[in-house]
Coordinates of C-alpha atoms and ligand atoms in Angstrom, one line a residue:
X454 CA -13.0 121.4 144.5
X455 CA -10.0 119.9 146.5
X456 CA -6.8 120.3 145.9
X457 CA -4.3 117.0 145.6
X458 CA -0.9 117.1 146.1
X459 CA 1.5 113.7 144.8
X460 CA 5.0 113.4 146.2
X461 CA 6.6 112.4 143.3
X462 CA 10.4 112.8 144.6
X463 CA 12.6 114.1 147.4
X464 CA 10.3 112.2 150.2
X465 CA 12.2 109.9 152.2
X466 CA 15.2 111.4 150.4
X467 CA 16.8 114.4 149.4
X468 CA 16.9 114.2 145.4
X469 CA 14.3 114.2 142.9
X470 CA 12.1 116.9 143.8
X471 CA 8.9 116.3 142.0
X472 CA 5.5 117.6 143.6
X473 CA 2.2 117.3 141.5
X474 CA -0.5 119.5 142.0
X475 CA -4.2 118.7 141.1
X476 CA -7.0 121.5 141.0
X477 CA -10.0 121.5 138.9
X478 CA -8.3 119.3 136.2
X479 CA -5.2 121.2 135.9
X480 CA -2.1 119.8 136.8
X481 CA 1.1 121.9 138.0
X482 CA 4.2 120.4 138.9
X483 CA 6.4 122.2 141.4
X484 CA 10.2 121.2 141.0
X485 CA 11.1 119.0 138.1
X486 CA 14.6 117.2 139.8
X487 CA 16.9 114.3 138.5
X488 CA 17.7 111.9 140.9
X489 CA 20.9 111.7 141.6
X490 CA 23.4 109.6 143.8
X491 CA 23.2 105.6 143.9
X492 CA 22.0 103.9 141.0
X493 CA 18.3 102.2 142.3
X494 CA 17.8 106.6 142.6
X495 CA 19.6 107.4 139.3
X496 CA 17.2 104.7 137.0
X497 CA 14.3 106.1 138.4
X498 CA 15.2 108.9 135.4
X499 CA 14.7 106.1 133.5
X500 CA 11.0 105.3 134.4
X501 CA 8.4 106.6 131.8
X502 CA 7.3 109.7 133.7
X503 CA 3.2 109.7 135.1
X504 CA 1.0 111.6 134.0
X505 CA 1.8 111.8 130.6
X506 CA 4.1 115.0 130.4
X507 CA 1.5 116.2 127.1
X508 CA -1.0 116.4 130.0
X509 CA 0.8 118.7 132.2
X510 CA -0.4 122.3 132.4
X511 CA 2.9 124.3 133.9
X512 CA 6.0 124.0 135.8
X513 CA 7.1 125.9 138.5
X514 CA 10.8 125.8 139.8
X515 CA 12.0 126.8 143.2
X516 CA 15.6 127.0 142.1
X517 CA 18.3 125.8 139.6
X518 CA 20.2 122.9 141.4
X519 CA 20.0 119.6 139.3
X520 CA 17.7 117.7 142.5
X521 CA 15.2 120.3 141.2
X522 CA 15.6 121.7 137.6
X523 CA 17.9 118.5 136.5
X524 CA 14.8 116.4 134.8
X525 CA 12.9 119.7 132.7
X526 CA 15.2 118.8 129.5
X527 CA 13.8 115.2 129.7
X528 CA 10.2 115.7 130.6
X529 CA 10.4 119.0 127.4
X530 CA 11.5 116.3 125.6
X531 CA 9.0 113.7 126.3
X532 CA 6.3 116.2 125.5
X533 CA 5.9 119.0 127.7
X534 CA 4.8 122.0 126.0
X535 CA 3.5 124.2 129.2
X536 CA 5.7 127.6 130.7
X537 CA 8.2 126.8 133.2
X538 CA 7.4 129.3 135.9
X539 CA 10.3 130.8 137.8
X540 CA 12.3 133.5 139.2
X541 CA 14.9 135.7 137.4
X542 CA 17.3 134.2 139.0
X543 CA 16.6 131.0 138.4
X544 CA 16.3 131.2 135.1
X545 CA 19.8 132.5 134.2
X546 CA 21.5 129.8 136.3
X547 CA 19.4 127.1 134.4
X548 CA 20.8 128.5 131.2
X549 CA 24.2 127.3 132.0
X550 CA 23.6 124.5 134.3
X551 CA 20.7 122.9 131.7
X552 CA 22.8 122.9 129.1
X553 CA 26.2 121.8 131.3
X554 CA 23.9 119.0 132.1
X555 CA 23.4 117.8 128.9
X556 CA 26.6 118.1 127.2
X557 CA 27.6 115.8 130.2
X558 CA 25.0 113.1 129.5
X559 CA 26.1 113.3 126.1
X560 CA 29.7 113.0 126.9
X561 CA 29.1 109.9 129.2
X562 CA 27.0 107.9 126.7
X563 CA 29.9 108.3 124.4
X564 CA 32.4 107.6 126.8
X565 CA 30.9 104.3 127.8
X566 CA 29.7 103.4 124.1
X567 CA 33.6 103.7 123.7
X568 CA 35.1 102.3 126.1
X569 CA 32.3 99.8 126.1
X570 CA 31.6 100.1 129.8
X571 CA 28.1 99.5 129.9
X572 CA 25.0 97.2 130.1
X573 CA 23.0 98.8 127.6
X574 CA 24.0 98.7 123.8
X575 CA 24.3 101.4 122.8
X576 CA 24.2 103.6 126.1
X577 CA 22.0 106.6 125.2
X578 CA 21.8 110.2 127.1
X579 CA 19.1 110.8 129.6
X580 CA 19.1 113.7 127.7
X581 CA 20.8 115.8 125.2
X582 CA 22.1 119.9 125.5
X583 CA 19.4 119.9 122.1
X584 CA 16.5 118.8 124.6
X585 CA 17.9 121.5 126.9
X586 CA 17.9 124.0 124.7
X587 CA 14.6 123.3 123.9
X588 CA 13.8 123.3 127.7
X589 CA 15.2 127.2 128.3
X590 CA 12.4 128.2 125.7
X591 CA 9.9 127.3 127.8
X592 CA 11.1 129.3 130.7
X593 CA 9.0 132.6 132.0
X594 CA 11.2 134.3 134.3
X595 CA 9.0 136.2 136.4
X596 CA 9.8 139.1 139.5
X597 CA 9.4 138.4 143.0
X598 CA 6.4 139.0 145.6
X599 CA 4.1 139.5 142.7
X600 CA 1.2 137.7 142.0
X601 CA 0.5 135.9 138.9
X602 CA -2.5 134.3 137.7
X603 CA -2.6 130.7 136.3
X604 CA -6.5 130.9 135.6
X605 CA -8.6 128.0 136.9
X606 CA -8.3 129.6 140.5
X607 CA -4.7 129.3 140.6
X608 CA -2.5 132.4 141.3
X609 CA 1.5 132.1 142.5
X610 CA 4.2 134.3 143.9
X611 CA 7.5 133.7 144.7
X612 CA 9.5 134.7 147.7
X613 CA 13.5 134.4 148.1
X614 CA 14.4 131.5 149.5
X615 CA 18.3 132.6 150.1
X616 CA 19.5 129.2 149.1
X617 CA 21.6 130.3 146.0
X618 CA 20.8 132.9 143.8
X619 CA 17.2 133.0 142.2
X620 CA 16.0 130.4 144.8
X621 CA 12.8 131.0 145.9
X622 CA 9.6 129.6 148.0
X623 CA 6.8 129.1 145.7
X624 CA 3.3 130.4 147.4
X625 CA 0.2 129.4 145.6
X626 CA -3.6 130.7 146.1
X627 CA -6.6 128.5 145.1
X628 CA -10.0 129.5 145.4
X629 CA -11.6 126.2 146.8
X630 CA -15.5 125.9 148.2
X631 CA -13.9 126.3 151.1
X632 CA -12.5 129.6 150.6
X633 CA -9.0 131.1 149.6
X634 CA -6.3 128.8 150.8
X635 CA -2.9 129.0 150.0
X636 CA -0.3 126.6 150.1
X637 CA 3.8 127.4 150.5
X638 CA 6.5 125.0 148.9
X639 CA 9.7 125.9 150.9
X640 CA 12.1 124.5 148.5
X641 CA 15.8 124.7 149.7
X642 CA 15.8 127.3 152.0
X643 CA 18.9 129.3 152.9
X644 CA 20.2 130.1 156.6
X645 CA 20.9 133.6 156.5
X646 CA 24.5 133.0 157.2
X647 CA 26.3 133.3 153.9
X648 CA 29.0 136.3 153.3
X649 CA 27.0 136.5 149.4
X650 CA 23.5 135.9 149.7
X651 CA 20.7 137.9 151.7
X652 CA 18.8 135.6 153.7
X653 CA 15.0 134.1 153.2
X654 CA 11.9 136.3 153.1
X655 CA 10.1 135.7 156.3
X656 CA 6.9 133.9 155.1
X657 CA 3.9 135.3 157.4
X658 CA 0.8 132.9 156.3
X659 CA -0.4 130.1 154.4
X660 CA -2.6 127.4 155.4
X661 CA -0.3 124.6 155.1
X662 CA 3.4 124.2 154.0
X663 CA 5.8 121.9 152.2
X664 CA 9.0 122.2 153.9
X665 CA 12.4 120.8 153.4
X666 CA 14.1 118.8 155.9
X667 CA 18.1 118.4 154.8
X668 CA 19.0 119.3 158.1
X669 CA 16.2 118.4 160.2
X670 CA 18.1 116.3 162.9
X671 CA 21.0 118.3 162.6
X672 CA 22.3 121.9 163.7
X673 CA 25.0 123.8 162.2
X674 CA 27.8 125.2 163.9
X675 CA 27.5 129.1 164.8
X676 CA 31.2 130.1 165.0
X677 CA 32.7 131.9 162.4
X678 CA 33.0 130.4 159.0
X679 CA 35.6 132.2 158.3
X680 CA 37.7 131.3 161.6
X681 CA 37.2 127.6 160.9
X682 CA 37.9 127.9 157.2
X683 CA 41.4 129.9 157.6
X684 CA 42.4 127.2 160.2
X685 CA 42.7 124.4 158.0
X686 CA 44.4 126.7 154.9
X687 CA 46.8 127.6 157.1
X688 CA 47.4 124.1 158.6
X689 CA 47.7 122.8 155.1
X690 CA 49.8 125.6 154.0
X691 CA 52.2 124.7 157.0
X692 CA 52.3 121.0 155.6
X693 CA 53.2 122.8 152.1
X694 CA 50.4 120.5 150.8
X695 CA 47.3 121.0 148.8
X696 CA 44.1 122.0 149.9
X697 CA 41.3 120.5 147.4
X698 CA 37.5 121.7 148.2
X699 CA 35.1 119.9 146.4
X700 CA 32.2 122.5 145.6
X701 CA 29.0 123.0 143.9
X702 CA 29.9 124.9 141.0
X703 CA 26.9 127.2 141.6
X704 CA 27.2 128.9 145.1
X705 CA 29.4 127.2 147.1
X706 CA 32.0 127.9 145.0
X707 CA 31.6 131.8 145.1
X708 CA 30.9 131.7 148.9
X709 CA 34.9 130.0 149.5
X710 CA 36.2 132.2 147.0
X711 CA 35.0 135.3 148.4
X712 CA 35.7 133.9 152.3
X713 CA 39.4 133.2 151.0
X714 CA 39.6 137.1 149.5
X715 CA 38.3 138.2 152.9
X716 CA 40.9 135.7 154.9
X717 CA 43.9 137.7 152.8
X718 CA 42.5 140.8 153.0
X719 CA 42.4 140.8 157.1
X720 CA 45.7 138.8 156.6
X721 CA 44.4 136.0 158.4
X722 CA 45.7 133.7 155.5
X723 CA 48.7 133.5 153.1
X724 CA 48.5 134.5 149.5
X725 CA 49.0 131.2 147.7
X726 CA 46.9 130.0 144.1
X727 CA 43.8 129.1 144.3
X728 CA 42.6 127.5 141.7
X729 CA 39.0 127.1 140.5
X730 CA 38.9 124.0 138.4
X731 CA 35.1 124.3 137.1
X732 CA 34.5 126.9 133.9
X733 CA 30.8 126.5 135.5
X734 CA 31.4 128.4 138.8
X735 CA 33.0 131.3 136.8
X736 CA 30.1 131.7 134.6
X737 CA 28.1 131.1 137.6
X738 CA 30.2 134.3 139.5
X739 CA 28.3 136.3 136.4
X740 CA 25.1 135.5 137.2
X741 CA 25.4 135.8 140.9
X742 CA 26.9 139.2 140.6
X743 CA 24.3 140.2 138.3
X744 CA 21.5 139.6 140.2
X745 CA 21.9 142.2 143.3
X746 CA 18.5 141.0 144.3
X747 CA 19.5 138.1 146.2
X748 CA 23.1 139.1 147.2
X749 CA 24.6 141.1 150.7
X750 CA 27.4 143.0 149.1
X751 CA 27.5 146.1 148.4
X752 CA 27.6 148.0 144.8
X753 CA 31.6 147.7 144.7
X754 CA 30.8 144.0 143.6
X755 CA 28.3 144.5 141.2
X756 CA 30.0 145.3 137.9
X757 CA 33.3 143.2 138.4
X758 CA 34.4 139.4 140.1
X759 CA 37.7 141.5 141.2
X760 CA 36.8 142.1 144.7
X761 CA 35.8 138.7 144.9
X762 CA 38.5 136.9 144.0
X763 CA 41.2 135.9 146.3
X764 CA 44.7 137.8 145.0
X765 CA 46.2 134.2 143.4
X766 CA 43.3 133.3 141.3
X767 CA 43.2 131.3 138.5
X768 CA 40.2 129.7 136.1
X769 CA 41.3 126.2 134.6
X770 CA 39.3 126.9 131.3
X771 CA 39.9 123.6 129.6
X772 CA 40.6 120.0 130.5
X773 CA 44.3 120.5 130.0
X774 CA 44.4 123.6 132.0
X775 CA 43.0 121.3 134.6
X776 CA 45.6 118.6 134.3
X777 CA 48.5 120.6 134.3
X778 CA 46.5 121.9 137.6
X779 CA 46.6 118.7 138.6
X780 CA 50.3 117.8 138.2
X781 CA 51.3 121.5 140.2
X782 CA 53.0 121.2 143.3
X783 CA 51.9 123.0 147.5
X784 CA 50.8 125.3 148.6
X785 CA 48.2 125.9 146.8
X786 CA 44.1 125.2 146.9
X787 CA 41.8 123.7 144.5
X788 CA 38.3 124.3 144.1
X789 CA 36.7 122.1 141.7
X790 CA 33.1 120.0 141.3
X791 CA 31.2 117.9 141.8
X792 CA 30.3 118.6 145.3
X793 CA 29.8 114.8 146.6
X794 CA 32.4 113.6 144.4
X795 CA 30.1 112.0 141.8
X796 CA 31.8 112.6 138.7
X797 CA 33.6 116.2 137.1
X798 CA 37.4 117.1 137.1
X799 CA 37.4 116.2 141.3
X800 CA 38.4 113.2 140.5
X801 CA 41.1 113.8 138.9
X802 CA 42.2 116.1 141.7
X803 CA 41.4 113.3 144.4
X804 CA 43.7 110.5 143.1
X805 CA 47.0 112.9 142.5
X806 CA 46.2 114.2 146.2
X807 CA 44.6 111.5 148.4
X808 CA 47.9 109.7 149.1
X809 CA 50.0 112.2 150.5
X810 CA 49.5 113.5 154.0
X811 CA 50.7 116.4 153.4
X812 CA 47.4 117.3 151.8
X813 CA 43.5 118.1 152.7
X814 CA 40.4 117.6 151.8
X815 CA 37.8 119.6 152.7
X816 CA 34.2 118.9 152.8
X817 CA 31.8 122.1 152.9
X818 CA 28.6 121.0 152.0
X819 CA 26.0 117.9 152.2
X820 CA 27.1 114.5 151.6
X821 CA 24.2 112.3 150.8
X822 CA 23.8 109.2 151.9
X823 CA 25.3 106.7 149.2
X824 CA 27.2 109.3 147.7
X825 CA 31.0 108.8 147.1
X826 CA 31.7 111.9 148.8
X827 CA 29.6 110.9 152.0
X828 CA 31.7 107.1 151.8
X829 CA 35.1 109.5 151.5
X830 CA 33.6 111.8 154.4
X831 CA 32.7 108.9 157.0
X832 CA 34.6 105.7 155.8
X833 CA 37.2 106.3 153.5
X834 CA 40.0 107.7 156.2
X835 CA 39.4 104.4 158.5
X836 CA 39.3 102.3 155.6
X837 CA 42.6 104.1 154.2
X838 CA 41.2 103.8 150.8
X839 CA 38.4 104.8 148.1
X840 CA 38.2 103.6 144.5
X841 CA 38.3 106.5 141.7
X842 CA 37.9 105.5 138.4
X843 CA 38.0 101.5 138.7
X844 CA 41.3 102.2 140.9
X845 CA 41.8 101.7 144.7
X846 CA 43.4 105.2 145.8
X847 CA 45.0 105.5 149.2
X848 CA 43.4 108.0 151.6
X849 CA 46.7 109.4 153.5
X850 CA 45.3 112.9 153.0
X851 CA 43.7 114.7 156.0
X852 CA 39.9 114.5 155.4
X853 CA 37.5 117.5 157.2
X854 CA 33.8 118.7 156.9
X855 CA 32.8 122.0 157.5
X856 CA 29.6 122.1 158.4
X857 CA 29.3 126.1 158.5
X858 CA 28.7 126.8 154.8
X859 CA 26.1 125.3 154.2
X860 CA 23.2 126.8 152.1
X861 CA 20.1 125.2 154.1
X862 CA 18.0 125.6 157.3
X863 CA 18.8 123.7 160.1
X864 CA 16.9 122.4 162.8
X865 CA 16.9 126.1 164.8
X866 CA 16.4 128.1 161.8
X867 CA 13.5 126.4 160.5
X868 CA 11.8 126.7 163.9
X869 CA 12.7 129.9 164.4
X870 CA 11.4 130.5 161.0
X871 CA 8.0 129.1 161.7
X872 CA 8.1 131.2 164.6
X873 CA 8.0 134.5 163.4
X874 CA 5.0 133.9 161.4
X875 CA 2.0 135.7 162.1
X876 CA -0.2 132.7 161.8
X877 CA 1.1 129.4 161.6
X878 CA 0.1 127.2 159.2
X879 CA -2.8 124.2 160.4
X880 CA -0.6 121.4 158.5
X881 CA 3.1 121.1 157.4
X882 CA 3.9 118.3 155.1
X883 CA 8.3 117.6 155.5
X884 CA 10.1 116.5 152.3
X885 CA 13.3 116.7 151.0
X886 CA 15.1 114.6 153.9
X887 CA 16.1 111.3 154.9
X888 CA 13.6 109.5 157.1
X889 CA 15.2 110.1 160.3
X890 CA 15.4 113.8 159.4
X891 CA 12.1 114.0 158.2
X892 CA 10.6 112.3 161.1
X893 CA 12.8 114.1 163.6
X894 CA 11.4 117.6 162.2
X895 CA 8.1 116.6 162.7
X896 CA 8.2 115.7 166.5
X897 CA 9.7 119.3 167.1
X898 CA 7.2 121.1 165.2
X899 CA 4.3 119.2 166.4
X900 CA 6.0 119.3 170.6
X901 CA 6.6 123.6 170.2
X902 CA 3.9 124.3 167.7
X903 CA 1.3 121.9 168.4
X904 CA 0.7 122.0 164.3
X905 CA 0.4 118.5 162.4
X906 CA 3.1 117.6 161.6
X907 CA 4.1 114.6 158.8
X908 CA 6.7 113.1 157.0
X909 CA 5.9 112.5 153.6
X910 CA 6.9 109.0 151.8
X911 CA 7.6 108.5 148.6
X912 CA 4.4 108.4 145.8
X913 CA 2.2 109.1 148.9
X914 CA -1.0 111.7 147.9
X915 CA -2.9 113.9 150.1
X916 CA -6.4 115.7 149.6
X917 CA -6.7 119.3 150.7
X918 CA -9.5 121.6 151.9
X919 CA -12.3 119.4 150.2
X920 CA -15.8 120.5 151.8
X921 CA -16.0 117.4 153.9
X922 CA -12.6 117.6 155.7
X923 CA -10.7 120.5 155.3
X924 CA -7.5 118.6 155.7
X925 CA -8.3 114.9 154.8
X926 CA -5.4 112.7 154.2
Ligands
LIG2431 ZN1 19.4 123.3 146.4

């Protein structure tokens, strides 16, 4: 018996991570993500989801960011009944980031039912914090390296990924006619160069992988993080302006936190506030300091946030707190979400902040393509303006992207990675990148390696280790 893999999402893109698996009449889905950023992506949420949810035997989930976890409160509610398989980890961070999710979808629908900004009549949540809730009962947390058995064949482990906490590479055995094969899904895997998380277990063998390709044309830089990140606080401090990081509540957020307490403690940086403007990424601190699994720092850290937190900090709890943040006057920084600018209390922050040139904005993660934050990032300064909330806001502000922080491979690492396996894998199948990324991945691995190499597009379906061809496409 083969085993068929469908690439329902994140091929030829970098959001929706959907992969189906088909063995001996079970189906497994690995990664369950919403699609996020321009709106031809965003109503593919929308679409009735095939095969029949009902029909679907487990889920298994790499790691908590919406791309991957964001569509499990929809596909519960459309009639999923199976365990969603994950790490520890992972499972904690769902719990507030699930149910974040759907307060939010609920909060939107009313907003534009309101304000009656919307084509459909009445606009309805994808989803509800009630279908999320129902979701995180499903959920098996399960420990790291060991091996569980699915039946049918099927047995899984999890590695750490060293994305954010909980994230993990998903490793799965099948007994096939033509023998034990297994097959790795990388999921977002992290660069060993964060100041919080440890980085990925070294993967030694499997017989083919799925690997991620966010960065796969791209290298980050290798000077300090820190250096680079102190630069423009200081620069900004100078100005007397306001620094305002846009940040993914879960991860990013803690790494600049922690980076700022270590820029005052060498006194490399001024104490000034610094204000995190997401209730999210403090309950998100919790959890990361919790799970000492997945983290570098030592035991000092791992009953209190104190020696995190830079010497000014303040949590804006509640929407006021956050506008009264918003009206405050330099120096001072702001850390708030979303990350690429597609909706949260940023905005807010962006159209107070934008016009004045006293102030900066600093990008620290990946922009996708389509995303407000990657229009801000590469258009927005020449253009001298954005529109925020139906409004055209002047872009005097200093704009920069630091390319250092970020929580995935790059083009080295993930060679290097493959590398230092002890046997490489005879087929790598590249998701989770734009094309050219994608693409670009595979010529490297396929000119050092010699493996097979291929990008996979979007709905495409492979057949693996059937008794005719091992590998037939
Ligand atoms: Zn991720």
């Amino acid at each position: 018996m083969s085993v068929k893999l469908s690439f329902l999402g994140a091929a030829d893109t970098v959001t929706g991570s959907r992969t189906l698996i088909n063995f001996r009449g079970k189906q497994i889905l690995v990664d369950c993500g919403l699609f996020q950023g321009p709106k031809e992506y965003r109503e593919r949420n929308w679409a009735k989801f095939s095969p029949d949810p009902a029909n679907i035997d487990s889920i298994i989930l790499t790691h908590a960011h919406l791309d991957h976890s964001g569509y499990l409160p929809r596909i519960c509610h459309e009639g999923f009944k199976g365990p969603i398989i994950t790490s520890e980890g992972t499972a904690d961070l769902c719990g507030i980031i699930l149910r974040d999710a759907g307060w939010l979808e609920e909060e939107s629908a009313k907003f534009a039912n309101e304000s009656g900004y919307s084509n459909h009549k009445p606009a309805l949540p994808l989803f509800t914090v009630e279908d999320a809730e129902r979701a995180l009962t499903q959920f098996r947390p399960t420990k790291r390296q060991e091996w569980t058995d699915l039946g049918d064949g099927v047995s899984l482990r999890f590695l750490r990924a060293g994305h954010i906490i909980g994230a993990s590479l998903v490793q799965l055995s099948f007994e096939t006619e033509v023998g034990q094969k297994l097959i790795t899904f990388t999921g977002d895997l992290g660069n060993g160069r964060s100041y919080i998380l440890r980085g990925p277990d070294q993967l030694h063998e499997t017989d083919v992988l799925v690997l991620e390709s966010t960065y796969g044309d791209r290298l980050q830089p290798r000077t300090s993080a820190m250096d680079a990140l102190g630069e423009v606080v200081r620069r900004t401090y100078e100005r007397k302006g306001v620094l305002v990081i846009p940040a993914f509540a879960v991860g990013r957020a803690q790494e600049i936190t922690y980076i700022l307490r270590l820029l005052e403690d060498r006194g490399q940086i001024p104490k000034i506030p610094v204000i995190l403007d997401s209730p999210m990424a403090a309950s998100a601190m919790r959890i990361c300091l919790k799970h000492t699994e997945d983290q570098v720092l030592d035991s000092a850290f791992h009953t209190t946030a104190e020696p995190f937190l830079p010497q000014l900090f303040e949590v804006s709890a509640t929407s006021d707190d956050s506008m009264l943040a918003c009206m405050r006057s330099g120096p001072m920084i702001i850390i708030s979400a979303s990350g690429m600018l597609s909706g949260g209390r940023i905005l807010h922050h962006l159209k107070r902040r934008l016009p004045d040139s006293r102030n900066t904005l600093l990008f620290t993660g990946y922009q996708a393509e389509g995303s407000k934050g990657r229009y801000v990032q590469e258009q927005a300064a020449k253009d001298g303006k954005v529109r925020i909330h139906h409004e055209e806001i002047p872009v005097e502000a200093e704009v920069v992207t630091l390319d250092h922080l970020s929580s995935h491979v790059d083009q080295t690492d993930v060679l290097s990675y493959i590398e230092r396996m002890r046997k490489l894998p005879a087929k790598i199948y590249i998701n989770h990148g734009m094309p050219e990324a994608q693409r670009t991945l595979a010529q490297k691995i396929h000119a050092r390696f010699g493996i097979e190499a291929c990008p996979v597009s979007d709905n495409s379906r492979v057949e693996l280790f059937s008794s005719h061809n091992a590998f037939r496409r």
